Coordinates of C-alpha atoms in Angstrom, one line a residue:
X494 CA -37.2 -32.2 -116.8
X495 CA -40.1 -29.6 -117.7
X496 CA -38.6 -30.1 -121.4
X497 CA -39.2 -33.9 -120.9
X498 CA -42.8 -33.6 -119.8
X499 CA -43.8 -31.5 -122.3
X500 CA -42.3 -33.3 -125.6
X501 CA -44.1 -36.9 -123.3
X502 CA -47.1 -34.9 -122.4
X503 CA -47.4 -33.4 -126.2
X504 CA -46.9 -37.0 -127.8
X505 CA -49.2 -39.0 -125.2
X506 CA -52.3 -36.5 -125.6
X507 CA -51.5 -36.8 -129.3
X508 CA -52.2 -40.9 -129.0
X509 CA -55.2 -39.7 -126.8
X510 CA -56.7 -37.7 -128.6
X511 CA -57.4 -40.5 -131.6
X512 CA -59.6 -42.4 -128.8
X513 CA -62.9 -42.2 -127.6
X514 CA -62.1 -44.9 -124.8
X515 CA -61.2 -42.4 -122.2
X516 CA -64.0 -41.0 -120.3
X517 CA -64.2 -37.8 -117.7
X518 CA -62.5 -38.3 -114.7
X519 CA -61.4 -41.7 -115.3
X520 CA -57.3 -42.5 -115.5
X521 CA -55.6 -42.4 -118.8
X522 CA -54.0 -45.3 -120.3
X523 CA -50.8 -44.4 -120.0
X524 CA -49.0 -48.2 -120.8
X525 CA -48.9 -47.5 -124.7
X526 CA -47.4 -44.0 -124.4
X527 CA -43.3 -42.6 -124.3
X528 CA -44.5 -41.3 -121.2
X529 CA -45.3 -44.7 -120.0
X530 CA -42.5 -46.1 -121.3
X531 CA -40.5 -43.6 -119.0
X532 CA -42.0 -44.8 -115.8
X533 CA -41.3 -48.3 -116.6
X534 CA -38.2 -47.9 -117.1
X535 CA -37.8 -45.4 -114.0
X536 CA -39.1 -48.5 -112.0
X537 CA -36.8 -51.0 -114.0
X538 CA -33.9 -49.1 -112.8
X539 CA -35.2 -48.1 -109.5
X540 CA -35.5 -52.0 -109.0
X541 CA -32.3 -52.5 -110.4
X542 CA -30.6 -51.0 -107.2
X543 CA -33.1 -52.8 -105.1
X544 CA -32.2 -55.8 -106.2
X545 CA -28.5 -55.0 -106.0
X546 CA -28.1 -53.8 -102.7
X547 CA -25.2 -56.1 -102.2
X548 CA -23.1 -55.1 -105.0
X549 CA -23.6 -51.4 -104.1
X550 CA -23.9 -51.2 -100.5
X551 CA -27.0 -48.9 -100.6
X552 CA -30.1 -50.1 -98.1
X553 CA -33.2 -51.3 -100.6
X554 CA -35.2 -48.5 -98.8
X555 CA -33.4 -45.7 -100.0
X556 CA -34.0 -46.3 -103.5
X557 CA -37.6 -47.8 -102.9
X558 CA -38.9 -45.5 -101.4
X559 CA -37.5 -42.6 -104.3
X560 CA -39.2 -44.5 -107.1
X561 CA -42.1 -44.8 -105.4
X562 CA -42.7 -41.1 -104.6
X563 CA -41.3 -40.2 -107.7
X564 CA -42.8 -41.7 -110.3
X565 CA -46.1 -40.4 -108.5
X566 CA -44.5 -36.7 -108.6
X567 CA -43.9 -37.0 -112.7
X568 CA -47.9 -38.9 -112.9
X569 CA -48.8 -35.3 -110.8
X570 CA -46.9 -33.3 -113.0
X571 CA -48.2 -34.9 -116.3
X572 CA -51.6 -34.9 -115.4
X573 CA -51.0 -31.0 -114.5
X574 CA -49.2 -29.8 -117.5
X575 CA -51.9 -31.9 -119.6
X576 CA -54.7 -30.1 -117.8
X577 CA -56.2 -33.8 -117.3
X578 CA -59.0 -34.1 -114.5
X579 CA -57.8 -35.5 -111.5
X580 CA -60.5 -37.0 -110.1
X581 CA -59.3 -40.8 -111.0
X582 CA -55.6 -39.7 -109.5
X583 CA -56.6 -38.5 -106.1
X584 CA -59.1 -41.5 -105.5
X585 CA -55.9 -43.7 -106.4
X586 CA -53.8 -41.9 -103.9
X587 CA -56.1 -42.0 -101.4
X588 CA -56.9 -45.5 -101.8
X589 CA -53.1 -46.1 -102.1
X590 CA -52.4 -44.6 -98.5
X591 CA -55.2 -46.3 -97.1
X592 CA -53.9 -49.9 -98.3
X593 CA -49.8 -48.6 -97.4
X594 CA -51.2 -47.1 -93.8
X595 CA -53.1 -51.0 -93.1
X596 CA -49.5 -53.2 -93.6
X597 CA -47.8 -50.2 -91.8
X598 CA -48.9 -50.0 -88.9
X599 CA -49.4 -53.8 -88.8
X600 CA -46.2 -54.3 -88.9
X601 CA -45.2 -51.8 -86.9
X602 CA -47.3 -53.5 -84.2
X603 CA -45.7 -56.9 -84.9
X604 CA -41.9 -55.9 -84.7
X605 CA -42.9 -53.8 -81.3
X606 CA -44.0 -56.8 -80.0
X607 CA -40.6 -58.6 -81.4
X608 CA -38.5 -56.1 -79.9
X609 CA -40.2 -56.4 -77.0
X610 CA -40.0 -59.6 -76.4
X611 CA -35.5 -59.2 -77.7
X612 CA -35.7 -57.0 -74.6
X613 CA -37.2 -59.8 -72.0
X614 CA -34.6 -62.0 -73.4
X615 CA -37.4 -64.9 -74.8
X616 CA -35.3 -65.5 -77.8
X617 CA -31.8 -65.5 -76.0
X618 CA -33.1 -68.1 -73.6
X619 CA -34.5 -70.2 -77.0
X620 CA -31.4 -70.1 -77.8
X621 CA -29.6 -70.8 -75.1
X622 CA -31.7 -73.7 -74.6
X623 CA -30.5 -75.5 -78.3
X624 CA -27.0 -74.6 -77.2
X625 CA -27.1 -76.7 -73.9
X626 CA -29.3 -79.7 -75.6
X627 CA -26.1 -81.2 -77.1
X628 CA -27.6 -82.0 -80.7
X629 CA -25.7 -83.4 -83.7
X630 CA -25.9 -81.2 -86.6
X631 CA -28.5 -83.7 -88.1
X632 CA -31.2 -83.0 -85.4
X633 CA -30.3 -79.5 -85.4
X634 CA -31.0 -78.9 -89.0
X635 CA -34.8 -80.6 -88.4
X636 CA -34.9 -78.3 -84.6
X637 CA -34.5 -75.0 -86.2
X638 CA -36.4 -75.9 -89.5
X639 CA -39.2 -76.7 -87.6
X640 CA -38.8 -74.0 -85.4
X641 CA -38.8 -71.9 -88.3
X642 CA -42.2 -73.0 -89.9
X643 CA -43.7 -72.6 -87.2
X644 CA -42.8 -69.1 -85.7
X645 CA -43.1 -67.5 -88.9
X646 CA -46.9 -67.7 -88.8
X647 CA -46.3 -65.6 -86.1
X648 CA -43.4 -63.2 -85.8
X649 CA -43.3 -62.8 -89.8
X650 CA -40.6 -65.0 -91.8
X651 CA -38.1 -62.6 -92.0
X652 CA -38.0 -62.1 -87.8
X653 CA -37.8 -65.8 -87.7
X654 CA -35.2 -66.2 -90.3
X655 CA -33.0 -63.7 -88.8
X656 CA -33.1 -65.2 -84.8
X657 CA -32.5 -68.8 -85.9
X658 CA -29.6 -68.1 -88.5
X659 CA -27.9 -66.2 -85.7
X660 CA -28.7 -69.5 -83.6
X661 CA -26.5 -71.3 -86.4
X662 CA -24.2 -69.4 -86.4
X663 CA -23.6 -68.8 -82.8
X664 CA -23.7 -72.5 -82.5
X665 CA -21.5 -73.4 -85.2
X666 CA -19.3 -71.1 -87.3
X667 CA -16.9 -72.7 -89.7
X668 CA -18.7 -76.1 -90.7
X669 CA -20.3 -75.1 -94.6
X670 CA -21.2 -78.4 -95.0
X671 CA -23.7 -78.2 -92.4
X672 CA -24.6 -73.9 -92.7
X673 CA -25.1 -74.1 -95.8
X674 CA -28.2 -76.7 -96.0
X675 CA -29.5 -75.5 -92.3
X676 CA -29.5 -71.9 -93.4
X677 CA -31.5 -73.0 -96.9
X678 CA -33.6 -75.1 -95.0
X679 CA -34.6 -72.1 -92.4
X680 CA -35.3 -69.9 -95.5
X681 CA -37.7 -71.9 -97.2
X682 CA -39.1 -72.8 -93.9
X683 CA -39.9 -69.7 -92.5
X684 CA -41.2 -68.8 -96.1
X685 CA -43.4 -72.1 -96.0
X686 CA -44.7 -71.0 -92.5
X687 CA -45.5 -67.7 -94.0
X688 CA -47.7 -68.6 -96.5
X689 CA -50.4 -70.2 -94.5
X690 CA -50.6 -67.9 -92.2
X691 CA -52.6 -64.1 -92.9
X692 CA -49.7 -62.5 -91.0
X693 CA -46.8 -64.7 -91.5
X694 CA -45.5 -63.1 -94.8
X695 CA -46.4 -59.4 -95.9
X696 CA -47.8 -60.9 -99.0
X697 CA -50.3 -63.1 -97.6
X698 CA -51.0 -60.0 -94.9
X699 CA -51.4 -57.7 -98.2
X700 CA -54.2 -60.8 -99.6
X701 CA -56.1 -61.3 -96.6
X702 CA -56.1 -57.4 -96.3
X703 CA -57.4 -56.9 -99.7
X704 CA -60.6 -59.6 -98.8
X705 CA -58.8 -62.1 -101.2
X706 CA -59.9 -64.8 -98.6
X707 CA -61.2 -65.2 -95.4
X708 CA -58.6 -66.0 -92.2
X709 CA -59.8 -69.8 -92.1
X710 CA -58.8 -69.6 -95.7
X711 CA -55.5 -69.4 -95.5
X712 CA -55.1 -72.2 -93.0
X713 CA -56.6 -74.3 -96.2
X714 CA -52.8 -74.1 -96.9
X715 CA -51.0 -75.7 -94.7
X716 CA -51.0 -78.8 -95.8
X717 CA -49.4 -77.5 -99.1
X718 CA -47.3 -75.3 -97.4
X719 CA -45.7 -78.1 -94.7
X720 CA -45.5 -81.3 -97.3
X721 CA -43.9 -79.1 -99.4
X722 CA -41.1 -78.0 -97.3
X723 CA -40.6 -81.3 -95.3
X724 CA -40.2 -83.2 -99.0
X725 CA -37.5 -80.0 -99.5
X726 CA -36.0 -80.3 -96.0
X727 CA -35.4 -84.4 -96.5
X728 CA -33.8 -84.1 -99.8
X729 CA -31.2 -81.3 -98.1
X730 CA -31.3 -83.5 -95.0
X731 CA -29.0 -85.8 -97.2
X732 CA -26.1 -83.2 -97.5
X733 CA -25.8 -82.4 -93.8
X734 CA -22.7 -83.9 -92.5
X735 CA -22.5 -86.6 -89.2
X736 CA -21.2 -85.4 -86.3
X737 CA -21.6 -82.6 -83.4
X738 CA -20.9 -79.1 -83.2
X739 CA -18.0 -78.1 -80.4
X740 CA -19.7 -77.6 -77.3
X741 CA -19.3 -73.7 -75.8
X742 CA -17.9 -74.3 -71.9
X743 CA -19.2 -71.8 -69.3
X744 CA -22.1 -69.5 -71.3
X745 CA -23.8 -68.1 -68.8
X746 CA -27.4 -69.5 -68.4
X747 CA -30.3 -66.8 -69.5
X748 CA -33.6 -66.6 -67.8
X749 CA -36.5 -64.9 -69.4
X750 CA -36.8 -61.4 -67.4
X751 CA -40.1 -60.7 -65.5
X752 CA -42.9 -60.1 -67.7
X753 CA -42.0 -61.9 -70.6
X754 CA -44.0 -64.9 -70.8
X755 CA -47.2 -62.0 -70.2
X756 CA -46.1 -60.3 -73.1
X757 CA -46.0 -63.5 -75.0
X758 CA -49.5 -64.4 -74.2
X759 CA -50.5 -60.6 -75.2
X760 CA -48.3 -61.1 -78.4
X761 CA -50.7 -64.3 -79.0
X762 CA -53.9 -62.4 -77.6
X763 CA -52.8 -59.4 -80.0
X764 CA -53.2 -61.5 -83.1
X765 CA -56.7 -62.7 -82.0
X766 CA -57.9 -59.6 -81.8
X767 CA -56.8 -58.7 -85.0
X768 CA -58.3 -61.7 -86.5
X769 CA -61.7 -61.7 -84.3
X770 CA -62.2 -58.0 -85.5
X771 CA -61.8 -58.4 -89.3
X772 CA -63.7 -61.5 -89.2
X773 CA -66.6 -60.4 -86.9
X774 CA -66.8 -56.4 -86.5
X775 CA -65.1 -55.9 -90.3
X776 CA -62.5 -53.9 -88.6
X777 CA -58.8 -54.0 -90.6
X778 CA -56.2 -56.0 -88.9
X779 CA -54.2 -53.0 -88.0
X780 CA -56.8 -51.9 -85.1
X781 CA -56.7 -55.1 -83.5
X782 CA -53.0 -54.9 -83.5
X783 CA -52.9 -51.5 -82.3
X784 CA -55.5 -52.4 -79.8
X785 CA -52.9 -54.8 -78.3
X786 CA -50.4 -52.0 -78.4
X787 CA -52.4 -50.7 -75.9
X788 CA -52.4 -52.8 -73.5
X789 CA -48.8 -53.8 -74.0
X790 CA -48.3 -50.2 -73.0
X791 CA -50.4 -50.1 -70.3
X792 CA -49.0 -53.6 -68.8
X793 CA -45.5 -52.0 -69.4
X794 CA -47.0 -48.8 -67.1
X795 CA -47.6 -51.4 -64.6
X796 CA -45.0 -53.3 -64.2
X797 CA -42.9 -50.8 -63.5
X798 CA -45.5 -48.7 -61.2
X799 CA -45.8 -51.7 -59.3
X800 CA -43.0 -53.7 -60.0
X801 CA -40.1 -51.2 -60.6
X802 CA -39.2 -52.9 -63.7
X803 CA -39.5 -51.0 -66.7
X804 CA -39.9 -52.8 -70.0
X805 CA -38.4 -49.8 -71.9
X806 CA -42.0 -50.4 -75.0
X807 CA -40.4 -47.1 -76.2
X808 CA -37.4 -48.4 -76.6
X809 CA -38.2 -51.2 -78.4
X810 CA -40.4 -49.2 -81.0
X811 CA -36.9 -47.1 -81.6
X812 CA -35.3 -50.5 -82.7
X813 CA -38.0 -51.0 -85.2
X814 CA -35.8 -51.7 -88.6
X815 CA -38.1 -48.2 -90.1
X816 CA -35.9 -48.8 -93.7
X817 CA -38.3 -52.3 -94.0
X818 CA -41.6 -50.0 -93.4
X819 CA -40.2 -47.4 -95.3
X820 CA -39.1 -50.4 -98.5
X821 CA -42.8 -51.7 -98.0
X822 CA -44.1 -48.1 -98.5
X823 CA -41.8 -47.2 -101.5
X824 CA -42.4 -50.4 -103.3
X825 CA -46.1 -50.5 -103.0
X826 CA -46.3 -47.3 -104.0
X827 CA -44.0 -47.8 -107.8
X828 CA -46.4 -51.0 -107.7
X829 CA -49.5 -48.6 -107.6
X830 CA -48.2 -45.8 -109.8
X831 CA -47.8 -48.8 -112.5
X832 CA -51.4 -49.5 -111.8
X833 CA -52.7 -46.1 -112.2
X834 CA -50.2 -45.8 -115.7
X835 CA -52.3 -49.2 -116.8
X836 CA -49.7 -51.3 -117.0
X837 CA -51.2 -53.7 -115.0
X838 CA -54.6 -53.5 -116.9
X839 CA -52.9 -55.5 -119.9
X840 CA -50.6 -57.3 -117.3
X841 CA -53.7 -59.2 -116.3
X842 CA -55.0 -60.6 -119.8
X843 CA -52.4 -63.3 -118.9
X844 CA -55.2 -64.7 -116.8
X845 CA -57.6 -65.0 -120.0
X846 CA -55.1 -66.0 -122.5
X847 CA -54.5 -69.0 -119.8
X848 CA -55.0 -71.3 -117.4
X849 CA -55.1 -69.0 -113.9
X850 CA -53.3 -72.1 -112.5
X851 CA -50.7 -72.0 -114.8
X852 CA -50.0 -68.1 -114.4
X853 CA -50.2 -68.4 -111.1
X854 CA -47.2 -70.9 -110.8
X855 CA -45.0 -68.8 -113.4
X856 CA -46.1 -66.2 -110.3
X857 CA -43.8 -68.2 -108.1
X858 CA -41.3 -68.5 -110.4
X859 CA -41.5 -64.3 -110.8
X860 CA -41.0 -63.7 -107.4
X861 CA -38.1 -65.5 -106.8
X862 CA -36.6 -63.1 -109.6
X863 CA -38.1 -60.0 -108.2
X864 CA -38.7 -60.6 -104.7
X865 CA -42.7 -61.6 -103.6
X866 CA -43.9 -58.4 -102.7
X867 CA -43.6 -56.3 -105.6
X868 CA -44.9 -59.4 -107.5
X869 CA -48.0 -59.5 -105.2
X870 CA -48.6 -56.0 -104.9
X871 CA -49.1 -55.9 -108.9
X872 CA -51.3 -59.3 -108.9
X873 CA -53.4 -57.7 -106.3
X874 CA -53.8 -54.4 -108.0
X875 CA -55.0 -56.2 -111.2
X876 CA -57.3 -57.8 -109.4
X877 CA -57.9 -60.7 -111.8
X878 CA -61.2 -61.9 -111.8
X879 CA -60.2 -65.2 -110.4
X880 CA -62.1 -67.9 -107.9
X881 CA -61.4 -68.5 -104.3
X882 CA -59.0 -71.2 -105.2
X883 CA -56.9 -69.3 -107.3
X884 CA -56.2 -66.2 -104.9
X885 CA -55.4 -69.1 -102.4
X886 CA -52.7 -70.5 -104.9
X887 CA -51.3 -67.4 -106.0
X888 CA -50.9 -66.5 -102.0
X889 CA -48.9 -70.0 -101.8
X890 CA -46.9 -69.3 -104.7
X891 CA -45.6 -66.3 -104.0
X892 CA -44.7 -67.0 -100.9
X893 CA -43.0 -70.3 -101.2
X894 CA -41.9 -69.3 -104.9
X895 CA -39.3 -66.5 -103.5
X896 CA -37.2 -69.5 -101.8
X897 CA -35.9 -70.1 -104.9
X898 CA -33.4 -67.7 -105.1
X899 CA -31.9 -66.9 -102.0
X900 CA -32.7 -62.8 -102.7
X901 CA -36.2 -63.8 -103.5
X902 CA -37.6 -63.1 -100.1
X903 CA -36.9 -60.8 -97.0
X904 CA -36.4 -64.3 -95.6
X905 CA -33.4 -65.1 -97.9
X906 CA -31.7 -61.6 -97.8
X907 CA -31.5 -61.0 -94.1
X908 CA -30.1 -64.7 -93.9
X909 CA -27.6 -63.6 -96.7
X910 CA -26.7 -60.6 -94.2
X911 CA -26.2 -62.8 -91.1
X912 CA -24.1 -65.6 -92.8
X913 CA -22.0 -63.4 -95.1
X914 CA -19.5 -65.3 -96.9
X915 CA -21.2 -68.5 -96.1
X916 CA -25.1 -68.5 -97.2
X917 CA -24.6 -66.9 -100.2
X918 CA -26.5 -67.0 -104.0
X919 CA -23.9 -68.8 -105.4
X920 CA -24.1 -71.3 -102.2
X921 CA -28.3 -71.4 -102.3
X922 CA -28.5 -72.3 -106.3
X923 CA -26.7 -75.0 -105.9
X924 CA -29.7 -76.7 -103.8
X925 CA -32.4 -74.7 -105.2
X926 CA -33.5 -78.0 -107.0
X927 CA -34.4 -79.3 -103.7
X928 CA -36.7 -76.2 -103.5
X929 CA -37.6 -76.6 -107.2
X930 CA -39.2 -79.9 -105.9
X931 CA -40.4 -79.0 -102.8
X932 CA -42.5 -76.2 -104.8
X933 CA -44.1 -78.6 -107.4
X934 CA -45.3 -80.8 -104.6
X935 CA -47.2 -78.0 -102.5
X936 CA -48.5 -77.3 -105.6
X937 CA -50.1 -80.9 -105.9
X938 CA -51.1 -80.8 -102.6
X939 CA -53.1 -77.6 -103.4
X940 CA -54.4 -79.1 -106.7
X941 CA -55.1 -82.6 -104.8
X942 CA -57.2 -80.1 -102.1
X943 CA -59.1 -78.6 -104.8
X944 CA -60.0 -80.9 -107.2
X945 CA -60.1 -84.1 -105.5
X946 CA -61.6 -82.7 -102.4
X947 CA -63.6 -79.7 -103.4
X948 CA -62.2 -77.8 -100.9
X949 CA -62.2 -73.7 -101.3
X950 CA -65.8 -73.7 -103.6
X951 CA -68.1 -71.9 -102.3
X952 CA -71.8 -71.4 -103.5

């Protein structure tokens, strides 16, 4: 490895030292270098077995998270053996934790409450309530698609994905005909929720968190983001067969356990906080959230002081899924040691060479090939100089764009996980031209918002 650096380190100053660009302290170019070249291919590969994590059973996290500490340990190393000022590397690092800390420990916050609220049995009773209403599978597919848009602006697409598929299949498990368009439709549902919604998606929570828009911003799109997915979930509508699911005899009825519903308003209180403080008192979302940690903790104390019922909050925090904060960090962190190589400095002359509109729908189409947060990690770290508008569509497009391809979102995968065999890529592509479709139109809607109605310009 040593041997490496130095023949990389040797031939990159080389290039460097013909150019007069590079001033003290600021970060080297490194996009037009072997050296370069090696940590592009490093993330190629690293993303490889990301995006494989089917075909070789290995959790995304594992190799996320070692290309994104490593290619930072060979930037450390070059920049050492090159005796190159650091100054322009530690104020990226610093800024990169910062950014990585913010969607951490939002998160963190969010799935607490989740877990929590697995624990008082809220979602068992949701879905023990669609069990015993008796519907045909036609009126289930429209229940849990709405259910879907709609409580991913809350609990994040992917929780929502993963509760109502394991509705489906609890309710029915050999019918394809009707698992396959009711899992598609609860995928691009809970992605379409997402994506008006600051906290919905991670990469709408990475935008607002970044000051791409303000929280009322968002909610611009959701007219885009629901026209679009109802015009997707009629057109699947069409293939889901007539007829009931079998009816399960003697399930056991579930009641919420005591303290749920309080948690639920907290949950709701939680996510005003963390609105009302980056809005008003320019705090980041993740003190708002952790502020309603707090009390969640202190309601727990409570209830089991006074109560003798103990909501186990610790307990829930252990069932936090840490390989999806731990994928978040790695992936964010190849993202930003791309940035700091430059890579994403020549990346964004795509938004000069053409219309921003028409790179930011090819973003959609990326990031159902690569999955929406790497893609929005990178547009974000360019940082094209773009209007309000445009940061808005790029936010809708990723997020809706990763519906595509049924890996193209967190949504998609853990659906892949919880219908193995039956939602599969094979299964999704043949209806992805109902998402196609459904795409283009929130696109028109966002268009029709902005230049028919003026909406998003600000003086």
């Amino acid at each position: 490895m040593i041997k490496i650096l130095s023949l990389l380190g040797l031939t990159s100053v080389a290039v460097f030292a013909t150019t007069t660009a590079h001033a003290e302290g600021a970060a080297v170019d490194l996009a037009t270098t072997p050296f370069g070249w090696l940590l592009l291919a490093i993330f190629v590969i690293g993303y490889y077995f990301i995006a494989a994590e089917e075909k070789y059973h290995i959790n995304k996290a594992k190799p996320a998270l070692f290309t994104g500490t490593f290619l930072f340990m060979l930037l450390g190393a070059y920049y050492a053996y090159n005796g190159l000022d650091f100054s322009a590397f530690d104020n990226e690092i610093a800024h990169l934790i910062l950014e990585i800390a913010e969607i951490f420990f939002f998160l963190f916050v969010a799935m607490t409450f989740i877990e929590a609220l697995i624990e008082r049995n809220v979602f068992d009773a949701l879905k023990e309530k669609l069990l015993k209403a008796g519907y045909n599978y036609k009126k289930l597919f429209w229940v849990t698609g709405i259910l879907a848009f709609f409580i991913s602006p809350i609990a994040d697409n992917l929780t929502t994905a993963l509760i109502l598929s394991t509705v489906l299949i609890t309710i029915e498990k050999e019918n394809k005909a009707f698992l396959v368009p009711a899992a598609i439709n609860i995928v691009v549902a809970a992605n379409a929720g997402g994506a008006w919604s600051p906290f919905g998606d991670i990469t709408t929570l990475m935008a607002w968190s970044a000051g791409k828009g303000a929280f009322i911003d968002f909610l611009f799109l959701f007219p885009a983001s629901i026209i679009g997915w109802a015009v997707t979930a009629f057109l699947l509508s069409k293939f889901v067969p007539d007829g009931h699911p079998k009816k399960i005899e003697g399930a056991e009825p579930v009641d919420i356990h005591r303290g749920g519903k309080v948690i639920i308003f907290l949950g709701v209180f939680t996510i005003a906080c963390a609105v009302l403080g980056k809005q008003i008192m320019h705090l980041p979302p993740m003190w708002g959230m952790l502020f309603g940690l707090s009390l969640l903790q202190l309601y727990a104390y409570t209830l089991k002081k006074y109560h003798d019922h103990d909501i186990e909050i610790y307990k829930s925090v252990s069932k936090i899924e840490n390989d999806t904060l731990l994928f978040f960090f790695g992936i964010l962190a190849a993202v930003g040691a791309l940035h700091f190589a430059g890579f994403l400095g020549h990346a964004v002359k795509l938004y000069t060479m053409f219309e921003p509109t028409t790179v930011n729908i090819g973003v959609g189409f990326l990031s159902a090939i690569v999955d929406n947060v790497p893609v929005m990690s990178a547009v974000l770290k360019a940082s094209p100089d773009i209007p309000l508008a445009q940061w808005m569509l790029v936010t809708l497009t990723a997020g809706v764009g990763g519906s595509m391809i049924s890996f193209g979102s967190a949504a998609g995968v853990g659906v892949m996980g919880k219908l193995k065999g039956v939602y599969t890529f094979g299964s999704h592509m043949k209806l992805s031209w109902t998402i196609v479709i459904g795409y283009f139109v929130s696109v028109a809607v966002w268009y029709t918002q902005y230049e028919v109605l003026g909406l998003y310009i600000k003086p």
